């Protein structure tokens, strides 16, 4: 799952990134209003952590822009401005949650998880697809007899595919999901093919064959039976 941390306090932002990266989230950062607007206009995210007081602008204006474009991304306002008015205004504009500074990183992680689970997976902790059972809390994938030895990248790719089941996903979209804004600097997306190949081999070994279809010249598709 890909996150955007919009926070001008660099030390706090880096601490959040370090912790959430250890929780298998792909994190990108924006430290100013302009940086945040540029990233949101170009890239897709599963959740945005949004500070209100930013160099160059107000976080609530970023939230207004997100919702005016009907962008369904989950948004958690993270701000020291802990007044009732700010909470009500942010939630009225379209924020999904509000967390006051200072906060505990495990609590932030669980709030992010709750939003993504609700938006992407119908509030389920356990996903079932094509004979696989995906535990979103323990981040494990299993069939009836074993836990699959997926890497962090393979697990993230599998969730991305299942979250977009029966849709064709381009290699470019997969590259962006796996590497964030670094995807723009890559000469090609061959690494996507390598991860798909390894994931398909492990799924086939667990009895889940032909779940990932290669749509020639377009991308890949998770086919749910």
JSON list of N, CA, C and O in Angstrom, two decimals, residues 19 99-100 102-109:
[
{"chain": "A", "resi": 19, "resn": "UNK", "atom": "N", "xyz": [9.08, 4.13, 10.44]},
{"chain": "A", "resi": 19, "resn": "UNK", "atom": "CA", "xyz": [8.20, 3.18, 11.12]},
{"chain": "A", "resi": 19, "resn": "UNK", "atom": "C", "xyz": [7.25, 2.50, 10.13]},
{"chain": "A", "resi": 19, "resn": "UNK", "atom": "O", "xyz": [7.11, 1.27, 10.13]},
{"chain": "A", "resi": 99, "resn": "UNK", "atom": "N", "xyz": [-5.94, 12.91, 13.70]},
{"chain": "A", "resi": 99, "resn": "UNK", "atom": "CA", "xyz": [-5.05, 12.48, 14.77]},
{"chain": "A", "resi": 99, "resn": "UNK", "atom": "C", "xyz": [-4.21, 13.66, 15.22]},
{"chain": "A", "resi": 99, "resn": "UNK", "atom": "O", "xyz": [-3.53, 14.29, 14.42]},
{"chain": "A", "resi": 100, "resn": "UNK", "atom": "N", "xyz": [-4.30, 14.00, 16.51]},
{"chain": "A", "resi": 100, "resn": "UNK", "atom": "CA", "xyz": [-3.59, 15.16, 17.03]},
{"chain": "A", "resi": 100, "resn": "UNK", "atom": "C", "xyz": [-2.16, 14.81, 17.41]},
{"chain": "A", "resi": 100, "resn": "UNK", "atom": "O", "xyz": [-1.87, 13.72, 17.89]},
{"chain": "A", "resi": 102, "resn": "UNK", "atom": "N", "xyz": [1.09, 15.35, 19.86]},
{"chain": "A", "resi": 102, "resn": "UNK", "atom": "CA", "xyz": [1.92, 14.21, 19.48]},
{"chain": "A", "resi": 102, "resn": "UNK", "atom": "C", "xyz": [1.09, 12.91, 19.47]},
{"chain": "A", "resi": 102, "resn": "UNK", "atom": "O", "xyz": [0.08, 12.82, 20.15]},
{"chain": "A", "resi": 103, "resn": "UNK", "atom": "N", "xyz": [1.54, 11.93, 18.72]},
{"chain": "A", "resi": 103, "resn": "UNK", "atom": "CA", "xyz": [0.81, 10.69, 18.61]},
{"chain": "A", "resi": 103, "resn": "UNK", "atom": "C", "xyz": [1.79, 9.52, 18.67]},
{"chain": "A", "resi": 103, "resn": "UNK", "atom": "O", "xyz": [2.99, 9.69, 18.48]},
{"chain": "A", "resi": 104, "resn": "UNK", "atom": "N", "xyz": [1.26, 8.35, 18.94]},
{"chain": "A", "resi": 104, "resn": "UNK", "atom": "CA", "xyz": [2.08, 7.14, 18.96]},
{"chain": "A", "resi": 104, "resn": "UNK", "atom": "C", "xyz": [2.05, 6.50, 17.57]},
{"chain": "A", "resi": 104, "resn": "UNK", "atom": "O", "xyz": [0.98, 6.35, 16.97]},
{"chain": "A", "resi": 105, "resn": "UNK", "atom": "N", "xyz": [3.20, 6.11, 17.08]},
{"chain": "A", "resi": 105, "resn": "UNK", "atom": "CA", "xyz": [3.30, 5.54, 15.74]},
{"chain": "A", "resi": 105, "resn": "UNK", "atom": "C", "xyz": [2.46, 4.28, 15.55]},
{"chain": "A", "resi": 105, "resn": "UNK", "atom": "O", "xyz": [1.85, 4.11, 14.48]},
{"chain": "A", "resi": 106, "resn": "UNK", "atom": "N", "xyz": [2.40, 3.37, 16.53]},
{"chain": "A", "resi": 106, "resn": "UNK", "atom": "CA", "xyz": [1.53, 2.19, 16.34]},
{"chain": "A", "resi": 106, "resn": "UNK", "atom": "C", "xyz": [0.06, 2.57, 16.16]},
{"chain": "A", "resi": 106, "resn": "UNK", "atom": "O", "xyz": [-0.66, 1.93, 15.39]},
{"chain": "A", "resi": 107, "resn": "UNK", "atom": "N", "xyz": [-0.39, 3.62, 16.86]},
{"chain": "A", "resi": 107, "resn": "UNK", "atom": "CA", "xyz": [-1.77, 4.07, 16.69]},
{"chain": "A", "resi": 107, "resn": "UNK", "atom": "C", "xyz": [-1.99, 4.61, 15.28]},
{"chain": "A", "resi": 107, "resn": "UNK", "atom": "O", "xyz": [-3.00, 4.32, 14.63]},
{"chain": "A", "resi": 108, "resn": "UNK", "atom": "N", "xyz": [-1.03, 5.39, 14.79]},
{"chain": "A", "resi": 108, "resn": "UNK", "atom": "CA", "xyz": [-1.12, 5.91, 13.43]},
{"chain": "A", "resi": 108, "resn": "UNK", "atom": "C", "xyz": [-1.20, 4.76, 12.43]},
{"chain": "A", "resi": 108, "resn": "UNK", "atom": "O", "xyz": [-2.03, 4.78, 11.51]},
{"chain": "A", "resi": 109, "resn": "UNK", "atom": "N", "xyz": [-0.37, 3.75, 12.61]},
{"chain": "A", "resi": 109, "resn": "UNK", "atom": "CA", "xyz": [-0.36, 2.60, 11.71]},
{"chain": "A", "resi": 109, "resn": "UNK", "atom": "C", "xyz": [-1.71, 1.90, 11.69]},
{"chain": "A", "resi": 109, "resn": "UNK", "atom": "O", "xyz": [-2.22, 1.53, 10.62]}
]
